[in-house]
Structures are given as C-alpha cells and as structure tokens.
GROMACS .gro file of C-alpha atoms in nm:
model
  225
    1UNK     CA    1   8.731   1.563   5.143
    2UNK     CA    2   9.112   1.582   5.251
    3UNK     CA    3   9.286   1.661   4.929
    4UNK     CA    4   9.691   1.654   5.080
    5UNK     CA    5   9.652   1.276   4.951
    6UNK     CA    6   9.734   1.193   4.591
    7UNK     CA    7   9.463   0.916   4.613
    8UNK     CA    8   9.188   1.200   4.770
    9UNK     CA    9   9.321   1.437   4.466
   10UNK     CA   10   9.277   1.146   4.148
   11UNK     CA   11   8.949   1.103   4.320
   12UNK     CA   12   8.800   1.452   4.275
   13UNK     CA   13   9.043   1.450   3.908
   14UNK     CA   14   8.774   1.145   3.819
   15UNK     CA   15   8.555   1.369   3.936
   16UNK     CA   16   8.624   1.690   3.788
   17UNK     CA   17   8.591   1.841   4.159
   18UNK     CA   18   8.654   2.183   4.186
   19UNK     CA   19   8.786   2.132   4.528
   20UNK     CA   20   9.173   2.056   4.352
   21UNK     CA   21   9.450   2.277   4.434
   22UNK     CA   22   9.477   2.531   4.201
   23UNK     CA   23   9.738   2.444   4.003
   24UNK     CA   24   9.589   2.113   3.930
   25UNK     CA   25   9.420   2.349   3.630
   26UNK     CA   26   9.548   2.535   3.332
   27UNK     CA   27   9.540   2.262   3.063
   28UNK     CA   28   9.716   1.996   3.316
   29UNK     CA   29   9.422   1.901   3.518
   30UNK     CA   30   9.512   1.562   3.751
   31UNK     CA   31   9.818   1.500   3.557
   32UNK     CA   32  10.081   1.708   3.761
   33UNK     CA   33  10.209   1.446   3.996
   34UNK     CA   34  10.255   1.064   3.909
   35UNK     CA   35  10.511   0.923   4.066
   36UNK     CA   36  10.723   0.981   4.392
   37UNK     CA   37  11.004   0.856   4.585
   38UNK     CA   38  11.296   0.935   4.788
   39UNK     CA   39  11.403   0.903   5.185
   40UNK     CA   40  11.101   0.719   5.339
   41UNK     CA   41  10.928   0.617   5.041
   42UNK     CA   42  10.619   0.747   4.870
   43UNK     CA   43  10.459   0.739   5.198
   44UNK     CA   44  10.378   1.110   5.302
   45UNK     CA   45  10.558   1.266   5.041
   46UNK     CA   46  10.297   1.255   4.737
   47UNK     CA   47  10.078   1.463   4.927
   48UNK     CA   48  10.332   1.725   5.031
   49UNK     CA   49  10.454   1.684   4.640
   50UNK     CA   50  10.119   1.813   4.553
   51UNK     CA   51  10.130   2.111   4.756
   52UNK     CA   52  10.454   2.217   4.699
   53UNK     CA   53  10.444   2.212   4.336
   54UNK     CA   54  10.173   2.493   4.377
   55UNK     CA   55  10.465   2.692   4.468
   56UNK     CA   56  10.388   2.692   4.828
   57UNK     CA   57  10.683   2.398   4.932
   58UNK     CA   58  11.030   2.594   5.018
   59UNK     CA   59  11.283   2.362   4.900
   60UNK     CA   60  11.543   2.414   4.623
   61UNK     CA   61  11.433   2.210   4.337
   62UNK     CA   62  11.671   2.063   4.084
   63UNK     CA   63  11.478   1.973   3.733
   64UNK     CA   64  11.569   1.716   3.477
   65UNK     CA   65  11.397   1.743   3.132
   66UNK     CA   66  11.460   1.394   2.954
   67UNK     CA   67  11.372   1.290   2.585
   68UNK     CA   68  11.430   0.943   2.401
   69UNK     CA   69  11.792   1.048   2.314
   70UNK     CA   70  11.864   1.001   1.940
   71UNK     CA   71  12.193   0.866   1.767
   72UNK     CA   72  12.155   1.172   1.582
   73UNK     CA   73  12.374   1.465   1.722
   74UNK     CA   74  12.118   1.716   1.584
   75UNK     CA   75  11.840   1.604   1.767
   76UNK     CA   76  12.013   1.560   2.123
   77UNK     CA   77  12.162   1.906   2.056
   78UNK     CA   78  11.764   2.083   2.069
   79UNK     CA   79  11.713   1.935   2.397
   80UNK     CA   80  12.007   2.117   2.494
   81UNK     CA   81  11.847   2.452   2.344
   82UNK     CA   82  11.536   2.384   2.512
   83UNK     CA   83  11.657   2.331   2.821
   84UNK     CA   84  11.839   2.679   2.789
   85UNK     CA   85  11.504   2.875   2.685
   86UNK     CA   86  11.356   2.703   2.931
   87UNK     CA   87  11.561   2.832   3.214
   88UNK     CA   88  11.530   3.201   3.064
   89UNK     CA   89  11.188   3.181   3.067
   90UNK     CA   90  11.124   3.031   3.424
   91UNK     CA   91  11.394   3.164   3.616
   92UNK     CA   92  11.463   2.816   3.742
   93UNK     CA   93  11.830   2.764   3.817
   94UNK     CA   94  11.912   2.383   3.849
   95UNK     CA   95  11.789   2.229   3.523
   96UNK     CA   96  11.928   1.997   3.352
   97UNK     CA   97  11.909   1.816   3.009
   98UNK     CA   98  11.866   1.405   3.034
   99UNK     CA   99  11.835   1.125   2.744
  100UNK     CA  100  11.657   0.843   2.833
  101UNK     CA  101  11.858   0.619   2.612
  102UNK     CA  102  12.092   0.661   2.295
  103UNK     CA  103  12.262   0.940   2.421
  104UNK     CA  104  12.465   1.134   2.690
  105UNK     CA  105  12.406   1.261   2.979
  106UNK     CA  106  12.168   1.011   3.117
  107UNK     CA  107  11.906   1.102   3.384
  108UNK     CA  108  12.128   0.956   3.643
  109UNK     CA  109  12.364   1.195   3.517
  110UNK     CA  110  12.144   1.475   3.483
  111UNK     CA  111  12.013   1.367   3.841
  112UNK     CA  112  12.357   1.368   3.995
  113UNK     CA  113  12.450   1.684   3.887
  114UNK     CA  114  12.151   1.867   3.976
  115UNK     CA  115  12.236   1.728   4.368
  116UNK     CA  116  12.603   1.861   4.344
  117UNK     CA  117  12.432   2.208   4.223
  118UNK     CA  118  12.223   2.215   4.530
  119UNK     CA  119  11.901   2.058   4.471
  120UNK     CA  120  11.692   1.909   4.778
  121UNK     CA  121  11.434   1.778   4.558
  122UNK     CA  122  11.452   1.619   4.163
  123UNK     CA  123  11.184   1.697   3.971
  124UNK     CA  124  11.191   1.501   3.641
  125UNK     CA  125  10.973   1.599   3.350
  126UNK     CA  126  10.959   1.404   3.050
  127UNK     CA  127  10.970   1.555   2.745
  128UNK     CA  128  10.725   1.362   2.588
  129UNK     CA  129  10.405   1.383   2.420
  130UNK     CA  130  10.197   1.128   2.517
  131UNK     CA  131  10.176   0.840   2.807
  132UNK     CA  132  10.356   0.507   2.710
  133UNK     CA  133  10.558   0.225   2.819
  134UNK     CA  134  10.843   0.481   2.885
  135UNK     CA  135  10.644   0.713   3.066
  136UNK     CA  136  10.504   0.465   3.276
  137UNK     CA  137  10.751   0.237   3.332
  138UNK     CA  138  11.123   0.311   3.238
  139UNK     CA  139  11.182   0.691   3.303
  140UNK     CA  140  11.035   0.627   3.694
  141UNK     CA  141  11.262   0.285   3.723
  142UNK     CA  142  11.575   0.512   3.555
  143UNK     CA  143  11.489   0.774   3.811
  144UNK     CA  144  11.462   0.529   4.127
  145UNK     CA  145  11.800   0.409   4.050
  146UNK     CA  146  11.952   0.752   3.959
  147UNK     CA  147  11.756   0.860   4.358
  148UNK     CA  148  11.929   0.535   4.516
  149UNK     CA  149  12.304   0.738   4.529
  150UNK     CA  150  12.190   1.029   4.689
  151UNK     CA  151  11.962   0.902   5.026
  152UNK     CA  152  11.794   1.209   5.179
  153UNK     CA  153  11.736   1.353   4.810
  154UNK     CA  154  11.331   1.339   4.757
  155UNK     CA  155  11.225   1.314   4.359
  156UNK     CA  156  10.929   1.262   4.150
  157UNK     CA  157  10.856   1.191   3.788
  158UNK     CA  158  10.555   1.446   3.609
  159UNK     CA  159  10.333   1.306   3.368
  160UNK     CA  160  10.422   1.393   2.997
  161UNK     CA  161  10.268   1.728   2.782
  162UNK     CA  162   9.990   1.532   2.701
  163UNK     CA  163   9.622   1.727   2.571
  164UNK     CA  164   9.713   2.063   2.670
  165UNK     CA  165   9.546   2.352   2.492
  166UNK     CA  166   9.906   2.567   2.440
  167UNK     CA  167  10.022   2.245   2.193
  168UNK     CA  168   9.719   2.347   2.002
  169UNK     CA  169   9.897   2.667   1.878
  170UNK     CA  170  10.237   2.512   1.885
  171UNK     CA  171  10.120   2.265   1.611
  172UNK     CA  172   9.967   2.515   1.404
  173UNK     CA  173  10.250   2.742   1.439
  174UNK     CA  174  10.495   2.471   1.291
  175UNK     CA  175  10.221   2.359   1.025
  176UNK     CA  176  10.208   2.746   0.915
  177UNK     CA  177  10.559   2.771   0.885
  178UNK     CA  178  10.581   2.441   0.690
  179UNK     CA  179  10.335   2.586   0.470
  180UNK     CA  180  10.531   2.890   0.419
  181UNK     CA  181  10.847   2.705   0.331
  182UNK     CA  182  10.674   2.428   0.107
  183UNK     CA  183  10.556   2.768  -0.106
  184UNK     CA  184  10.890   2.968  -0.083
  185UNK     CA  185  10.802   3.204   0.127
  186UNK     CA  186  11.028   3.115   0.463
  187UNK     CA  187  11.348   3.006   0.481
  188UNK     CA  188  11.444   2.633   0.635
  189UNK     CA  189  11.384   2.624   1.027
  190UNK     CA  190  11.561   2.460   1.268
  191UNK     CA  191  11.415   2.142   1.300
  192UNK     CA  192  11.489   2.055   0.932
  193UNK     CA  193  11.853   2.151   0.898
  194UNK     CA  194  12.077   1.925   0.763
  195UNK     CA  195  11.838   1.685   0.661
  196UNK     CA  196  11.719   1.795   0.364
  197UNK     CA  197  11.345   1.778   0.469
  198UNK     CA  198  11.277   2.128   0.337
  199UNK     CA  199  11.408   2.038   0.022
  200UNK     CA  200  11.217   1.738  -0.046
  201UNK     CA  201  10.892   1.909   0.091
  202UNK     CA  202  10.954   2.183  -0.173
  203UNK     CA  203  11.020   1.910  -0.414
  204UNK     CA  204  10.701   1.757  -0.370
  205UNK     CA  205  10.479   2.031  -0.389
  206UNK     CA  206  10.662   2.142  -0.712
  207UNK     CA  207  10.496   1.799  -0.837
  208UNK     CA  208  10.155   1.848  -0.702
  209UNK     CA  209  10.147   2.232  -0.876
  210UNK     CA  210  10.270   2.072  -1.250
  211UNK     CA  211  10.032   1.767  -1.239
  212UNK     CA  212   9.770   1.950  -1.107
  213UNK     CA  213   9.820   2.227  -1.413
  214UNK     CA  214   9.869   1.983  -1.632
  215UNK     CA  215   9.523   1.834  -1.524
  216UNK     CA  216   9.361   2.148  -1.577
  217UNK     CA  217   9.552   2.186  -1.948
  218UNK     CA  218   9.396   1.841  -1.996
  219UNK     CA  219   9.043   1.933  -1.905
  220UNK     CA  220   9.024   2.188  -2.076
  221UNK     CA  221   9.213   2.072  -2.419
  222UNK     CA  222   8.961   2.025  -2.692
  223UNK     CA  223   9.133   1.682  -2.807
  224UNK     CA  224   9.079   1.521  -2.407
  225UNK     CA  225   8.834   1.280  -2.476
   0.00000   0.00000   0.00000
C-alpha cells in the first residue's frame, strides 16, 4: 500500500502496520499529522506533510506552541519559558509562543510573526494534553484564519501530547517532588509560586500526621472504650 496519503497512513495506524514511516513511532504512533492547509488546499499537501515531518522535507519551518491562555500572568509567563527550553533543546529557530484565548499573543500573532522571521511552512502544536473540542475544532479554525493573510504560506495543526510513554515519568517526577515538599524536604517549585499551593499542601498533611497520631494515642489509651 501507498503510504504518501494521510488516508493510506490512518489505515495501516488502525492497523498497527509496520509499513508507517518511521517517525510515525516513538510514543506518537498515527497521531503526528491531523490537520493541513495552505496554498491549494489539503489536497497533496497531507501526504508531503507526512514525509517531511520525518525530517526529509527541506523547507524552513516556523512553529507555534499554543495553550488555553490564562488571565493569570503566571501561567501565560511558563509558556513563554517553555517555549525558550524548547528552542535550546531542538535547535529550532522560528518558534513561537501562542494563547488560544485569554491572553496575548494569539496564534494569528504567533503565526504572523513566524512568516516575517522566515518561515515557509507553520507548524502549530498544541500544548495540550488530551483531544477535545479545542483540539478538534477551534485551534485548526484559529489557524485557517491566522493562514488566510499570508497565501503561499503552507501550515498544519499536530495532534496534542496525548498517551505518550515520556509523560509517564514527567508525572511521577512532579508527584515526587510534591511529595518532597508536602514533607519538608524541597523547597516550593515553580509551578506553585505565588499561589500559596505549597503552603496549603504542607498545611494539610500537618493535619493528616496529628489526627492520625492522635488515632494511634486513642487506640492505644487504656480509657478508649
């Protein structure tokens, strides 16, 4: 079977055909490419989109990584950070930071500026965990518009993190750490500062440890009935 289709490639994802590119693999199996657009439609492109995100396509991708957006500064601010590690990581140069809502820059913003940087193609990731009613259906239709300005500009919109193995250790790495400051042993991380999270976390299991001694006192009192 032809696999430079997207509908050839879902068919051996249903499948679990071995016959995928290779990057369809490593934890992201079928869920790479999900929606295209740009000069000419979706027409021809998915297929080349498929290939070239393999690494094999030679133009100069711009990407935009968009979250919800949040009326709270803090929050908008770590997609900023992200976005930062994320370009030391990867080496990518055009990559910009998008809030789907709530919150500046927008992804036509963040799409705009990518084309004056140089892209030839947007690539859009959502920051997101799981597939919803964003995901599906306002991110692409924010994108489409965003695309409309700059004709000639080809785009597509990736599928969220979803079930991939790495979150595995990314969740038990914050519970650890949660953990760690719940029993003062770690100081407050990022994600809780300035909300007083920590505190109330420590708070709570200050609780749990007195009723629980004070259970055990009970127990073993010899006027418990």
């Amino acid at each position: 079977m032809d696999v430079s289709s997207l509908g050839a490639a879902r068919q051996l994802i249903r499948r679990g055909d071995d016959r995928l590119p290779r990057h369809f693999g490593q934890g992201l199996r079928g869920r790479v490419i999900v929606r295209a657009g740009g000069e000419g439609g979706n027409q021809g492109f998915a297929g080349a989109a498929v290939q070239q995100m393999a690494g094999s396509g030679g133009s100069r991708d711009g990407i935009v990584i968009v979250d919800h957006g949040s009326r709270r500064a803090e929050s908008n601010s770590m997609l900023e950070e992200f976005v930062e590690m994320y370009k030391r990581k990867t080496g990518h140069e055009i990559v910009q930071a998008a809030h789907m809502e709530l919150a500046a820059p927008s992804i036509e913003d963040a799409f705009d500026r990518c084309v004056e940087l140089g892209a030839q193609r947007v690539i859009v990731s959502p920051y997101f965990l799981f597939p919803g009613r964003h995901w599906n259906k306002d991110i692409p239709a924010l994108a489409a518009a965003a695309s409309a300005k700059h004709p000639g500009i080809r785009y597509l919109v990736t599928a969220p993190i979803g079930l991939h193995e790495l979150m595995v250790d990314v969740l038990e790495d914050r519970m650890k750490y949660c953990v760690s400051r719940a029993e003062g042993r770690a100081d407050e991380c990022d994600m809780c500062v300035g909300t007083g999270r920590c505190r109330e976390i420590a708070v709570v299991q200050r609780k749990q440890e007195q009723n629980h001694q004070i259970g055990l006192e009970s127990s073993i009192s010899p006027n418990a009935s």
